[in-house]
PDB file of C-alpha atoms in Angstrom:
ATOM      1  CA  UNK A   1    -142.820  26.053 -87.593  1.00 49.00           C
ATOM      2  CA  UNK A   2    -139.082  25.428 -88.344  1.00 48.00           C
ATOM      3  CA  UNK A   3    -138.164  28.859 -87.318  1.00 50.00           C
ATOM      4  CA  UNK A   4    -140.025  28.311 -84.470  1.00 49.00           C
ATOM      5  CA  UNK A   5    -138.475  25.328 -83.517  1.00 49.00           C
ATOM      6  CA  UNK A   6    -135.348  26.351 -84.076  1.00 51.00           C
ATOM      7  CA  UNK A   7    -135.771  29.436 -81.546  1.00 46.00           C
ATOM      8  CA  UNK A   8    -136.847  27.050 -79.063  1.00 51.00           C
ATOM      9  CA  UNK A   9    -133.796  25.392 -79.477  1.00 49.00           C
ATOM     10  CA  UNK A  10    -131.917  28.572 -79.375  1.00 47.00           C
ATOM     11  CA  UNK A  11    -133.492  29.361 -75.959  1.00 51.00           C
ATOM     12  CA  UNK A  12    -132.457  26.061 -74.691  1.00 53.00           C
ATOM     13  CA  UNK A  13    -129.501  26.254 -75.719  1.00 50.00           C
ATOM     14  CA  UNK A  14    -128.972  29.811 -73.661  1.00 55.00           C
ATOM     15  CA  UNK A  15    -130.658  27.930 -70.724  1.00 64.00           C
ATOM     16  CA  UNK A  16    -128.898  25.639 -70.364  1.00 59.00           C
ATOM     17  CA  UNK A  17    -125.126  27.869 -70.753  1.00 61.00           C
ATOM     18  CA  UNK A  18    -126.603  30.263 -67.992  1.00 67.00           C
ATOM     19  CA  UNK A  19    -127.208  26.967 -65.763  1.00 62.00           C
ATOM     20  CA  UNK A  20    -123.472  25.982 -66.936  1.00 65.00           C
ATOM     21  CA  UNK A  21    -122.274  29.580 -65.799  1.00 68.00           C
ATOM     22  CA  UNK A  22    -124.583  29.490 -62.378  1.00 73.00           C
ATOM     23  CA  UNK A  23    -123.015  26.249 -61.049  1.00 70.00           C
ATOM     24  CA  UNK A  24    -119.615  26.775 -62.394  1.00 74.00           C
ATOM     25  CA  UNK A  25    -118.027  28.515 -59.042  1.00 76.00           C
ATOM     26  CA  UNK A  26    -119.390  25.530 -57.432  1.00 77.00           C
ATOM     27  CA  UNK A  27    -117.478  22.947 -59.961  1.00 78.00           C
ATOM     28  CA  UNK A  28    -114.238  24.759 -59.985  1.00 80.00           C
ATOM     29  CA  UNK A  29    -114.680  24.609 -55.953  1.00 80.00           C
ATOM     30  CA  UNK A  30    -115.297  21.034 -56.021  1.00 84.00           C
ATOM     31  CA  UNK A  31    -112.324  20.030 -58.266  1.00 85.00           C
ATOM     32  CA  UNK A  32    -109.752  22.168 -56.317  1.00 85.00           C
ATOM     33  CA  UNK A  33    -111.155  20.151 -53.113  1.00 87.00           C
ATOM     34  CA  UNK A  34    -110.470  16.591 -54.820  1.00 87.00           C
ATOM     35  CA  UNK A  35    -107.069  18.022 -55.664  1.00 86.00           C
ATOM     36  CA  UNK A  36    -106.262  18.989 -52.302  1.00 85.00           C
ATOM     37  CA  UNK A  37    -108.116  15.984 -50.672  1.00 85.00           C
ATOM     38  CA  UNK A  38    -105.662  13.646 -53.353  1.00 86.00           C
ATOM     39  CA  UNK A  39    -102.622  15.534 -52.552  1.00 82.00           C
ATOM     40  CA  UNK A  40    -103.338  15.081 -48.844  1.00 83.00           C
ATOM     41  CA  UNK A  41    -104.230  11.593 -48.692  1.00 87.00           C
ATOM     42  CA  UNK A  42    -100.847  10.272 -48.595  1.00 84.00           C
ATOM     43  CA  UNK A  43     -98.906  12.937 -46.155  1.00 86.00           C
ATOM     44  CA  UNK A  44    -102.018  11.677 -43.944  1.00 86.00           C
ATOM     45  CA  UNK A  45    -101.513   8.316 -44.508  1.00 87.00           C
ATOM     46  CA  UNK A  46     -98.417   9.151 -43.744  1.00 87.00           C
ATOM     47  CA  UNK A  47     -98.507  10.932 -40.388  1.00 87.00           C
ATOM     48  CA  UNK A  48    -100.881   8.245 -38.750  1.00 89.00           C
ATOM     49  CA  UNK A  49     -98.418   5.179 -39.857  1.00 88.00           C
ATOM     50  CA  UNK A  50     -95.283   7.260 -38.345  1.00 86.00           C
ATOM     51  CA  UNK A  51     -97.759   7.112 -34.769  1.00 87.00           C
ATOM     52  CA  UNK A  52     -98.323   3.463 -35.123  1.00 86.00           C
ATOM     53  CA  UNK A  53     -95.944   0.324 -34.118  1.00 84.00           C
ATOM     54  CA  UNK A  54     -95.340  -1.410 -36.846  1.00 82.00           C
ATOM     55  CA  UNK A  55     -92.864  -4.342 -35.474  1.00 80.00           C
ATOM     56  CA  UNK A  56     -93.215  -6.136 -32.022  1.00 79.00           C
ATOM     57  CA  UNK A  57     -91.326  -4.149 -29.146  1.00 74.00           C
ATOM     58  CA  UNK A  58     -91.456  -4.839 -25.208  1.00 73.00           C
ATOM     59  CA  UNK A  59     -95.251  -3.889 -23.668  1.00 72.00           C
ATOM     60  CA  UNK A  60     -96.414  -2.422 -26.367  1.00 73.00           C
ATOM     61  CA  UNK A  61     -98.710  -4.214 -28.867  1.00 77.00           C
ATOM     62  CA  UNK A  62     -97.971  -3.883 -33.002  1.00 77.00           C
ATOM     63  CA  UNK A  63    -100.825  -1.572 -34.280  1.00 77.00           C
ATOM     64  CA  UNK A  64    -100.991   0.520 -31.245  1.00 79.00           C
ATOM     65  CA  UNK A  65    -100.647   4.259 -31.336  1.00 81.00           C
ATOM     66  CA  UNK A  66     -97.400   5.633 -29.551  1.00 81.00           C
ATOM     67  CA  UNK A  67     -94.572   8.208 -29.668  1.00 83.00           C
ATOM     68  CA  UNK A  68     -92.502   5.672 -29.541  1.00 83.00           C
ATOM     69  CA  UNK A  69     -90.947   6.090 -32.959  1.00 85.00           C
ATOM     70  CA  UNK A  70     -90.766   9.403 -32.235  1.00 88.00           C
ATOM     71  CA  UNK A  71     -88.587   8.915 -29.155  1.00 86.00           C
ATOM     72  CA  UNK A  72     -86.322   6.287 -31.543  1.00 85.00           C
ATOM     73  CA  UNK A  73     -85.422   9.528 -33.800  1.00 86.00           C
ATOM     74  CA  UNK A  74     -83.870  11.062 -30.840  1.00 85.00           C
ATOM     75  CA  UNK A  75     -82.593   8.019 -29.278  1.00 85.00           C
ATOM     76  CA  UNK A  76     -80.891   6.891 -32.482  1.00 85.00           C
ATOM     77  CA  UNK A  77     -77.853   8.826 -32.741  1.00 85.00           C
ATOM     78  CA  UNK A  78     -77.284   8.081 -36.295  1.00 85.00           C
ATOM     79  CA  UNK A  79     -81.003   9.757 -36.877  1.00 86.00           C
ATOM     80  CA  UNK A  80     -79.457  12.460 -34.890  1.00 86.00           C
ATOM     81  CA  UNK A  81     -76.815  13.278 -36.924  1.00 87.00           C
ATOM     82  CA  UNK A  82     -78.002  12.591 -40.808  1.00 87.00           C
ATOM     83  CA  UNK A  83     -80.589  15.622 -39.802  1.00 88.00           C
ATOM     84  CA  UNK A  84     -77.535  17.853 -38.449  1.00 88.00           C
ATOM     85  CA  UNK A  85     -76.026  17.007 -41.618  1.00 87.00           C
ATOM     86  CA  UNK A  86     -78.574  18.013 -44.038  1.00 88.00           C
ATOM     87  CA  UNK A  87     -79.259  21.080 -41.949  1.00 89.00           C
ATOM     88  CA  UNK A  88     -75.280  21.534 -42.420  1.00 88.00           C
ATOM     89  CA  UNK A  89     -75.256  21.019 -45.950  1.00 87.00           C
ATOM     90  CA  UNK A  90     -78.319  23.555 -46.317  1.00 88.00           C
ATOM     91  CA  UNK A  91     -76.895  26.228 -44.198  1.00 90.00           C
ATOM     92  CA  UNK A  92     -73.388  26.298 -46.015  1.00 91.00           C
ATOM     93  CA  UNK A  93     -74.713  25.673 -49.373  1.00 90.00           C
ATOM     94  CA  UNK A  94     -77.060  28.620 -48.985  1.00 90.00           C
ATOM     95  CA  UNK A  95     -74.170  30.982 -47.535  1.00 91.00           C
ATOM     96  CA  UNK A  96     -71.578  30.136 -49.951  1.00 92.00           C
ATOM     97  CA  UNK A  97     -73.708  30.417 -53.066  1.00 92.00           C
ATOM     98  CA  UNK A  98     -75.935  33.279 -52.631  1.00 92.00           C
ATOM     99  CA  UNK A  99     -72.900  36.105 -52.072  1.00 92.00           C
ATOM    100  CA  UNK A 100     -70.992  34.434 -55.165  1.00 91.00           C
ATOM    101  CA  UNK A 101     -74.361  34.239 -57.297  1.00 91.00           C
ATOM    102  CA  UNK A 102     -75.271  37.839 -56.497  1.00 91.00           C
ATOM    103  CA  UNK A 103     -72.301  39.716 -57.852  1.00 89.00           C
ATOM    104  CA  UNK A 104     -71.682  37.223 -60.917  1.00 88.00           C
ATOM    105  CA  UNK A 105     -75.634  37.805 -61.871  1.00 89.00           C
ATOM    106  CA  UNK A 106     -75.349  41.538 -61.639  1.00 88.00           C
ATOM    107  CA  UNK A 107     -72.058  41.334 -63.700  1.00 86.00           C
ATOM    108  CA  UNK A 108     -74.067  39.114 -66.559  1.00 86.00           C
ATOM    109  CA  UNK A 109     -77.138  41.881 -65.840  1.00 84.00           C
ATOM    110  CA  UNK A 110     -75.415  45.035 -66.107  1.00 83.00           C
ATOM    111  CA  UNK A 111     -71.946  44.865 -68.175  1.00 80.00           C
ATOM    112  CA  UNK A 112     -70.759  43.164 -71.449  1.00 77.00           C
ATOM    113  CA  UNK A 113     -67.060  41.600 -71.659  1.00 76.00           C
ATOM    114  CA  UNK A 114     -66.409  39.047 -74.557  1.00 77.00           C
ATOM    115  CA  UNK A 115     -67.880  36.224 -74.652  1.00 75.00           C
ATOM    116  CA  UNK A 116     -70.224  36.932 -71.660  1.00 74.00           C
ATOM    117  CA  UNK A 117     -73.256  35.673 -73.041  1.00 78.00           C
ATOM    118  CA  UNK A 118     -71.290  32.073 -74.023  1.00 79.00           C
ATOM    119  CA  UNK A 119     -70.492  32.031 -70.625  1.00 82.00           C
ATOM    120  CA  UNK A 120     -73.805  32.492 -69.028  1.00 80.00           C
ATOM    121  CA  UNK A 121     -74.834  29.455 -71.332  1.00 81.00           C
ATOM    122  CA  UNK A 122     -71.800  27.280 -70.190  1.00 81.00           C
ATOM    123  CA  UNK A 123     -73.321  27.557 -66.419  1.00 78.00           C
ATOM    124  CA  UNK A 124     -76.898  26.778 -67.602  1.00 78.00           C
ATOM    125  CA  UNK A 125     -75.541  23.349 -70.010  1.00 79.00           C
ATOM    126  CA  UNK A 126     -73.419  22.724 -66.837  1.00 76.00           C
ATOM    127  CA  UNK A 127     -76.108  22.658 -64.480  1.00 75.00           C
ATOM    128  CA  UNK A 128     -78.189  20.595 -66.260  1.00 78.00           C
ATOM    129  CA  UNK A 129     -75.542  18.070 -66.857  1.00 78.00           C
ATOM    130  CA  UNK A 130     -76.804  14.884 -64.552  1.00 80.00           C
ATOM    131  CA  UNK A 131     -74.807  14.808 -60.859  1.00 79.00           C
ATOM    132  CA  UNK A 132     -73.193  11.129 -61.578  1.00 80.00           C
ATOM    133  CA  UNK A 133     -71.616  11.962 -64.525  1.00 81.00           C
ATOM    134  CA  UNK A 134     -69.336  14.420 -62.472  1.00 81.00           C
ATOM    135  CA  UNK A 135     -68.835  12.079 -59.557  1.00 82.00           C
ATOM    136  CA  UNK A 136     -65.739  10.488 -60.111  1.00 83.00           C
ATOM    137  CA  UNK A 137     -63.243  13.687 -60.733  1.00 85.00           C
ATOM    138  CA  UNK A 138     -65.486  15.871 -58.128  1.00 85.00           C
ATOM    139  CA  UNK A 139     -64.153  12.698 -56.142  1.00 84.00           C
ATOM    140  CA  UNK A 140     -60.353  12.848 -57.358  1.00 86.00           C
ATOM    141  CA  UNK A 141     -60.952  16.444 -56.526  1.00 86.00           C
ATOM    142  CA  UNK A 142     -61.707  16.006 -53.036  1.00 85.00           C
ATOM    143  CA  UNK A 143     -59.281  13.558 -52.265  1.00 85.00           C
ATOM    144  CA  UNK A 144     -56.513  15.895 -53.002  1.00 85.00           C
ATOM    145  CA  UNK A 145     -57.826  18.477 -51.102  1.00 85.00           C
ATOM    146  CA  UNK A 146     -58.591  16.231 -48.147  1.00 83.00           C
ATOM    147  CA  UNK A 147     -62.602  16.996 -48.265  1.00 82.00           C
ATOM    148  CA  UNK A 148     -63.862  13.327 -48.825  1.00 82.00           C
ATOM    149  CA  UNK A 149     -66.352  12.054 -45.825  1.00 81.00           C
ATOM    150  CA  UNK A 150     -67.023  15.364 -44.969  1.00 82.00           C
ATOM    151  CA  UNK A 151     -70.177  17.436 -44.117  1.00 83.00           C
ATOM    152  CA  UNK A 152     -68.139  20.660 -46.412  1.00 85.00           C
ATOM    153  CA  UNK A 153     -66.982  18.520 -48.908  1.00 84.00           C
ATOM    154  CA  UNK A 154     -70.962  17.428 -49.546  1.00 85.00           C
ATOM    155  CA  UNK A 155     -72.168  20.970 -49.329  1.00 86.00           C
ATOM    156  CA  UNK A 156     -69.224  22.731 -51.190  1.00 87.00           C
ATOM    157  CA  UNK A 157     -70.536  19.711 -54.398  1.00 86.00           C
ATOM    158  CA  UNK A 158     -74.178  20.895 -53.519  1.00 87.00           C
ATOM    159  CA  UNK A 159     -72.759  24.250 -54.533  1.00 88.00           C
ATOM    160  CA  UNK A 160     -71.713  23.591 -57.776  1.00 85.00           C
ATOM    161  CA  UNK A 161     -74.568  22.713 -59.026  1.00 86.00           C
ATOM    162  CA  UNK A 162     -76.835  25.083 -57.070  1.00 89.00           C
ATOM    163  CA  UNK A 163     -74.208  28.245 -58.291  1.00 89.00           C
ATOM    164  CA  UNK A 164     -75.194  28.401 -62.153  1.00 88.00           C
ATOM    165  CA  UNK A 165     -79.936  28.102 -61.097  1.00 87.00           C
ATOM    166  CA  UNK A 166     -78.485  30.473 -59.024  1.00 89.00           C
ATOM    167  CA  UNK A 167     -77.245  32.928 -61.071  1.00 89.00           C
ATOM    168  CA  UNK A 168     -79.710  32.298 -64.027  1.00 88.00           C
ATOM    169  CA  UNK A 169     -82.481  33.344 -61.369  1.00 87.00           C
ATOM    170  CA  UNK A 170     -80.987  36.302 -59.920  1.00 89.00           C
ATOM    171  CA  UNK A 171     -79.783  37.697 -62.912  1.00 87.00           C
ATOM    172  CA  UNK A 172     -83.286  37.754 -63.990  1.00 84.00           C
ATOM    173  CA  UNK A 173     -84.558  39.738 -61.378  1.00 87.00           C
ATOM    174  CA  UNK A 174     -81.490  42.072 -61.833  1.00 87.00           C
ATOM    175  CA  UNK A 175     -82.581  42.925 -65.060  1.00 84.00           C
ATOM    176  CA  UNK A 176     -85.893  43.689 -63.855  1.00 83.00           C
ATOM    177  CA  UNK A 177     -84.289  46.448 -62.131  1.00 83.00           C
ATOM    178  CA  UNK A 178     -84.009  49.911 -64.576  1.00 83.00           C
ATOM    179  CA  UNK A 179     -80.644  50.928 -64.944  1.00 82.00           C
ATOM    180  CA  UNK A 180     -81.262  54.110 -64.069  1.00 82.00           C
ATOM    181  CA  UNK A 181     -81.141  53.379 -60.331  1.00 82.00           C
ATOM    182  CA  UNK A 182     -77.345  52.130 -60.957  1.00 80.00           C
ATOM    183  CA  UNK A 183     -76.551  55.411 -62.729  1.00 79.00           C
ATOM    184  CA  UNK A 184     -78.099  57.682 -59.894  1.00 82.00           C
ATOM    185  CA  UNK A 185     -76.481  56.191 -57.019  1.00 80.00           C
ATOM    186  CA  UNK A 186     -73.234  56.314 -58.704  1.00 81.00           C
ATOM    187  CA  UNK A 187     -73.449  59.670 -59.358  1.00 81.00           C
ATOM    188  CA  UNK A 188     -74.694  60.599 -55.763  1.00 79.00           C
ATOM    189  CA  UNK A 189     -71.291  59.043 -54.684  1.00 80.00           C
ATOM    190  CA  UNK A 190     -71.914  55.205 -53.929  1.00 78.00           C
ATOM    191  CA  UNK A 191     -69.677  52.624 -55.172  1.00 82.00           C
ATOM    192  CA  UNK A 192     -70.895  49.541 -56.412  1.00 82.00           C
ATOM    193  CA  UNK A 193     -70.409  47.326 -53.199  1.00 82.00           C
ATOM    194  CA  UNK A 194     -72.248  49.763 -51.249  1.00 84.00           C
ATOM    195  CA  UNK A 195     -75.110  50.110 -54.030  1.00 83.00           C
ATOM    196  CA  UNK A 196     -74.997  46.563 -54.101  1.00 82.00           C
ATOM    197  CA  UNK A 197     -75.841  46.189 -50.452  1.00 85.00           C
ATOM    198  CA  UNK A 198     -77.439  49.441 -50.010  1.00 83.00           C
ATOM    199  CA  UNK A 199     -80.036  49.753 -53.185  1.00 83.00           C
ATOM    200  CA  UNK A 200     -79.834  46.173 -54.842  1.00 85.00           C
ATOM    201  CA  UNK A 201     -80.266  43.836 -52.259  1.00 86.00           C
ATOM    202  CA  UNK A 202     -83.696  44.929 -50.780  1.00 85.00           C
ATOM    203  CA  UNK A 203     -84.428  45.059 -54.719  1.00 85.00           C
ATOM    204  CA  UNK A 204     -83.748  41.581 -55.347  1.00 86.00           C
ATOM    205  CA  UNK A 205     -85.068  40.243 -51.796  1.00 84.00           C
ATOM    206  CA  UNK A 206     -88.014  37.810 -53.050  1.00 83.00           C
ATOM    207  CA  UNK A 207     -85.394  36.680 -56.053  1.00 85.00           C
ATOM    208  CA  UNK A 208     -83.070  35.557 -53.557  1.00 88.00           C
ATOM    209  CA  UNK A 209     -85.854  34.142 -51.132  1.00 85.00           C
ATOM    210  CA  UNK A 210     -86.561  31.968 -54.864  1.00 85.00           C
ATOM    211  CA  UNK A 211     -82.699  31.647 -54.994  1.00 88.00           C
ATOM    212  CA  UNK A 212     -82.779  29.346 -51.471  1.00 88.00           C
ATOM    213  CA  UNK A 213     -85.354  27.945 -51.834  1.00 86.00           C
ATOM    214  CA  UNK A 214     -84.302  26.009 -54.522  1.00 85.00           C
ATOM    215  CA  UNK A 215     -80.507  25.849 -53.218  1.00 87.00           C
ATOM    216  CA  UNK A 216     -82.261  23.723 -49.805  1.00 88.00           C
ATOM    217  CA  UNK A 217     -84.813  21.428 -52.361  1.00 85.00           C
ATOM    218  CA  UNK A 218     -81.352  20.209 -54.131  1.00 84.00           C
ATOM    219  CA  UNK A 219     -79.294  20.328 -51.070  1.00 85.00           C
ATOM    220  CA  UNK A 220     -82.247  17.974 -48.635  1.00 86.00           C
ATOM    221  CA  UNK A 221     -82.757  15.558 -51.121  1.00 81.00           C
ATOM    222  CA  UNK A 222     -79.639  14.677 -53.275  1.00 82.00           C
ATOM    223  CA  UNK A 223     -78.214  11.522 -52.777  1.00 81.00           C
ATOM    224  CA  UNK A 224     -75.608  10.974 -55.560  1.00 82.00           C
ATOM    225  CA  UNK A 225     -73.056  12.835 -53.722  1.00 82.00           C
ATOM    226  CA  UNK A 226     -73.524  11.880 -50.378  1.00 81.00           C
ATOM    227  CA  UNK A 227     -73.737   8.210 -51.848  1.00 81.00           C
ATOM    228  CA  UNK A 228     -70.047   8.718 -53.498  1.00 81.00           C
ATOM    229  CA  UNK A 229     -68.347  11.407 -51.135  1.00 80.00           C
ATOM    230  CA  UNK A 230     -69.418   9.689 -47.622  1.00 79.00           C
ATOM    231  CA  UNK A 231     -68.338   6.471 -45.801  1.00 73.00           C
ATOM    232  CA  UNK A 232     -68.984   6.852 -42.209  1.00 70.00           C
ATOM    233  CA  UNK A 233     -69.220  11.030 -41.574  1.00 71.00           C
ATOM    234  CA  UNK A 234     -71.671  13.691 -43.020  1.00 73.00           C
ATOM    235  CA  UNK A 235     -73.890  11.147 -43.911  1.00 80.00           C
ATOM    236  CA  UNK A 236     -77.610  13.261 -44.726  1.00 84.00           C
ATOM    237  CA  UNK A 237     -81.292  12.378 -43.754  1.00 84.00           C
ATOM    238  CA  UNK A 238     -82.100  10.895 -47.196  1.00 82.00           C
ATOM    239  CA  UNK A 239     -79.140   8.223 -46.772  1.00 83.00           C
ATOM    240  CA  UNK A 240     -80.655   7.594 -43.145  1.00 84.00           C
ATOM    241  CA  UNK A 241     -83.908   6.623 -44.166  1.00 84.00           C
ATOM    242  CA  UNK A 242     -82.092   4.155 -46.966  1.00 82.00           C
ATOM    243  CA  UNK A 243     -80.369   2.648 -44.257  1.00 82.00           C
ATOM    244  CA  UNK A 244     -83.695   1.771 -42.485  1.00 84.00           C
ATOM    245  CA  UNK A 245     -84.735  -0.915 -45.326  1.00 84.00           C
ATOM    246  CA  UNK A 246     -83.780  -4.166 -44.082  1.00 76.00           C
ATOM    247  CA  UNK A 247     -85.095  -7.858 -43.627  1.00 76.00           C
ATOM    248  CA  UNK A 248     -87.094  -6.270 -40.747  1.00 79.00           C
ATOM    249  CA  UNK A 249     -88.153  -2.756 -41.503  1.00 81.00           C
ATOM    250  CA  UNK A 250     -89.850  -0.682 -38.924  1.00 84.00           C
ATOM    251  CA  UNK A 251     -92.406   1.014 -41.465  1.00 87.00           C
ATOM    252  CA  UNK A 252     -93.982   3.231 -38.759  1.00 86.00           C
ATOM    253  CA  UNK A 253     -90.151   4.954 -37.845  1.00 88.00           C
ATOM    254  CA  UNK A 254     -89.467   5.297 -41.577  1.00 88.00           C
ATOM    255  CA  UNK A 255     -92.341   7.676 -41.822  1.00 89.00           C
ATOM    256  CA  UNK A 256     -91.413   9.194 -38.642  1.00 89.00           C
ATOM    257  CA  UNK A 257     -88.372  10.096 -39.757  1.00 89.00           C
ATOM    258  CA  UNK A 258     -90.019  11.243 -43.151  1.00 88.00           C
ATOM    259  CA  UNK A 259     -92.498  13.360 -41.169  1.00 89.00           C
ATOM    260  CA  UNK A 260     -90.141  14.840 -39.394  1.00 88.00           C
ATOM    261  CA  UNK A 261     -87.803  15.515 -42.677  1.00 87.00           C
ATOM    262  CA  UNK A 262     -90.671  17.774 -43.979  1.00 86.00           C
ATOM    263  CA  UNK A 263     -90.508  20.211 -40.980  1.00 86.00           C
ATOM    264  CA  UNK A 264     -87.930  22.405 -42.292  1.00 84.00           C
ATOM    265  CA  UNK A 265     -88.908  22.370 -45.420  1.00 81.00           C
ATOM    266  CA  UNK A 266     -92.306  23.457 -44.513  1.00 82.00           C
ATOM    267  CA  UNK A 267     -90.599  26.281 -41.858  1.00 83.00           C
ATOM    268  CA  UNK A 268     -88.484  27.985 -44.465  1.00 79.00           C
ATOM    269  CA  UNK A 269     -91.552  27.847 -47.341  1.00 78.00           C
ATOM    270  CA  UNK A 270     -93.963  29.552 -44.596  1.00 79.00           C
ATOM    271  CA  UNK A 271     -90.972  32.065 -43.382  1.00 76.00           C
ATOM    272  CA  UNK A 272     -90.361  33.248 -46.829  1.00 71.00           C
ATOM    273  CA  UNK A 273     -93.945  33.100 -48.063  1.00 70.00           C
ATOM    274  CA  UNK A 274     -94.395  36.428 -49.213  1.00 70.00           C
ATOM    275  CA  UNK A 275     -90.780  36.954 -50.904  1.00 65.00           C
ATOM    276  CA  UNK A 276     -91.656  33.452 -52.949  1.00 63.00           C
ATOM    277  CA  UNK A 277     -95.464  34.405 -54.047  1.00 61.00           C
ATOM    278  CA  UNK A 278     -93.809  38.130 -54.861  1.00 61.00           C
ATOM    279  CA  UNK A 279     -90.676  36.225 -56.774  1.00 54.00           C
ATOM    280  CA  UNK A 280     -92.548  34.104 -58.430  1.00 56.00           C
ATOM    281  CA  UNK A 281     -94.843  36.544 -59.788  1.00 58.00           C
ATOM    282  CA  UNK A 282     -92.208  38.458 -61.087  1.00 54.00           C
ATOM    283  CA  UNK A 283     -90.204  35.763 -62.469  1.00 47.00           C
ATOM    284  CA  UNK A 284     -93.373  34.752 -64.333  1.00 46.00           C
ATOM    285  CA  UNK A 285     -93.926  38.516 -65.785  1.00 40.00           C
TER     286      UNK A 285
END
C-alpha cells in the first residue's frame, strides 16, 4: 500500500509539473503584459493631461480637451529656444566627442605606451566623479575663456564627461576587432587614418550608435551645468520645464512640453535601432 501510495503521489506530482509547463508560455505572456501595461500607464497619463486645460483661459472651459498647450510651446519663445538649445548641446556634444573618442580608444585598443592602462582608469574614476563637484573651476574655466551663458560652453562641459563612457565603450568594441585586419591593411599600403575610416569605422558602427546614444541621454537631461554656466542664454528644455512651477502652474503645458521632450529621444532610439540591439549584444558577449 505505501509503495502504492507513494506512486500515486509521484504521478501527481508529474501532473501537475506538465500542467506547470503547459500554461507557462501563457504566464510569462501575462507578466510581460502587466510590465508593459505599468510602464505605460504613466506616459499615458501623461499624454491625455498635456491635451487637457488645466487653468482657466478665455472661451475655453478647465478640463476640456484642446491643442491649446500645444500651440503655447510654439507661442512661448522661451519654450522655443530651451528645445533649440538642447538640440544644440546634443548635436555638438555628439560631434566633438565621437572623432576624439574614436582615435584615443583605438590608441588604448591597439598600442601600449607607459602608463596607458593608469590612464584609461583616470578617465573612468573621472567620469564617475559627480558633475557639482567640478562646477566651480569648470566655471573659473569658462570665464577666462569667455564661454559662460553660452549654448558651446554647456555642450563643450557635456563633453567632458561624455569623452571618458566614450572611450571606455568604443575601446571595447575595438578590441573585438582581430588584429589581424590592422596588420593586413597596413601591409596592402593603407595608413592608419585611412584604415581608420576605411576598415574600422563600418567595424565599430553599432559601438558608436551605443556611443551617442548615451552622449544625447547625458546631454537632454543634465541640469547641473546649465544650472551653474547659464543666466539668461543657452538655457536647455529641462531648465524650461523648472521654470514652469509657480504659484499657478499650468499642469496640462508642463506635460506638453514633457511629451514633446520625448520626441527626439524616441527618433534617434528608432533611427539607430538595429546598430543599438547589434551593440548591445556585442557589448554584452
Amino acid at each position: 500500500m505505501g509503495i502504492q501510495q507513494s506512486a500515486r503521489q509521484a504521478g501527481s506530482g508529474g501532473s501537475a509539473v506538465k500542467v506547470i509547463y503547459r500554461y507557462l508560455p501563457a504566464l510569462k505572456g501575462a507578466v510581460l503584459l502587466a510590465f508593459i501595461l505599468f510602464a505605460c500607464l504613466p506616459l499615458v497619463q501623461m499624454t491625455l493631461i498635456s491635451f487637457t486645460v488645466t487653468l482657466p483661459k478665455p472661451s475655453v472651459e478647465v478640463g476640456s480637451l484642446s491643442f491649446s498647450n500645444y500651440v503655447n510651446i510654439w507661442n512661448e519663445p522661451n519654450l522655443r529656444s530651451a528645445f533649440v538649445n538642447s538640440i544644440a548641446y546634443v548635436l555638438i556634444n555628439i560631434c566633438i566627442t565621437i572623432p576624439v573618442a574614436i582615435p584615443a580608444a583605438y590608441a588604448f585598443s591597439r598600442m601600449s605606451f607607459s602608463g596607458d592602462k593608469h590612464l584609461f582608469l583616470a578617465f573612468i574614476a573621472f567620469r564617475i566623479t559627480p558633475p557639482v563637484v567640478l562646477t566651480l573651476p569648470i566655471f573659473q574655466l569658462f570665464s577666462a575663456f569667455g564661454i559662460v551663458n553660452s549654448v558651446f560652453g554647456i555642450a563643450l562641459a557635456h563633453c567632458l564627461f561624455n569623452l571618458p563612457i566614450s572611450i571606455w565603450i568604443l575601446q571595447g568594441f575595438i578590441s573585438a576587432i582581430p588584429k589581424e585586419i590592422d596588420e593586413t591593411a597596413f601591409l596592402d599600403g593603407y595608413s592608419r587614418p585611412h584604415f581608420i575610416w576605411k576598415f574600422l569605422l563600418p567595424q565599430i558602427a553599432p559601438g558608436i550608435a551605443v556611443t551617442a546614444f548615451f552622449c544625447f541621454m547625458f546631454s537632454w537631461v543634465e541640469v547641473v551645468f546649465a544650472r551653474i554656466l547659464t543666466t539668461t542664454n543657452g538655457k536647455p528644455i529641462s531648465m524650461a520645464i523648472n521654470a514652469l512651477f509657480g504659484f499657478q502652474t499650468d499642469i496640462g503645458l508642463i506635460m506638453a512640453v514633457t511629451t514633446v521632450s520625448m520626441i527626439p529621444g524616441a527618433v534617434l532610439l528608432f533611427s539607430v535601432r538595429n546598430h543599438l540591439s547589434l551593440g548591445f549584444r556585442v557589448g554584452r558577449v
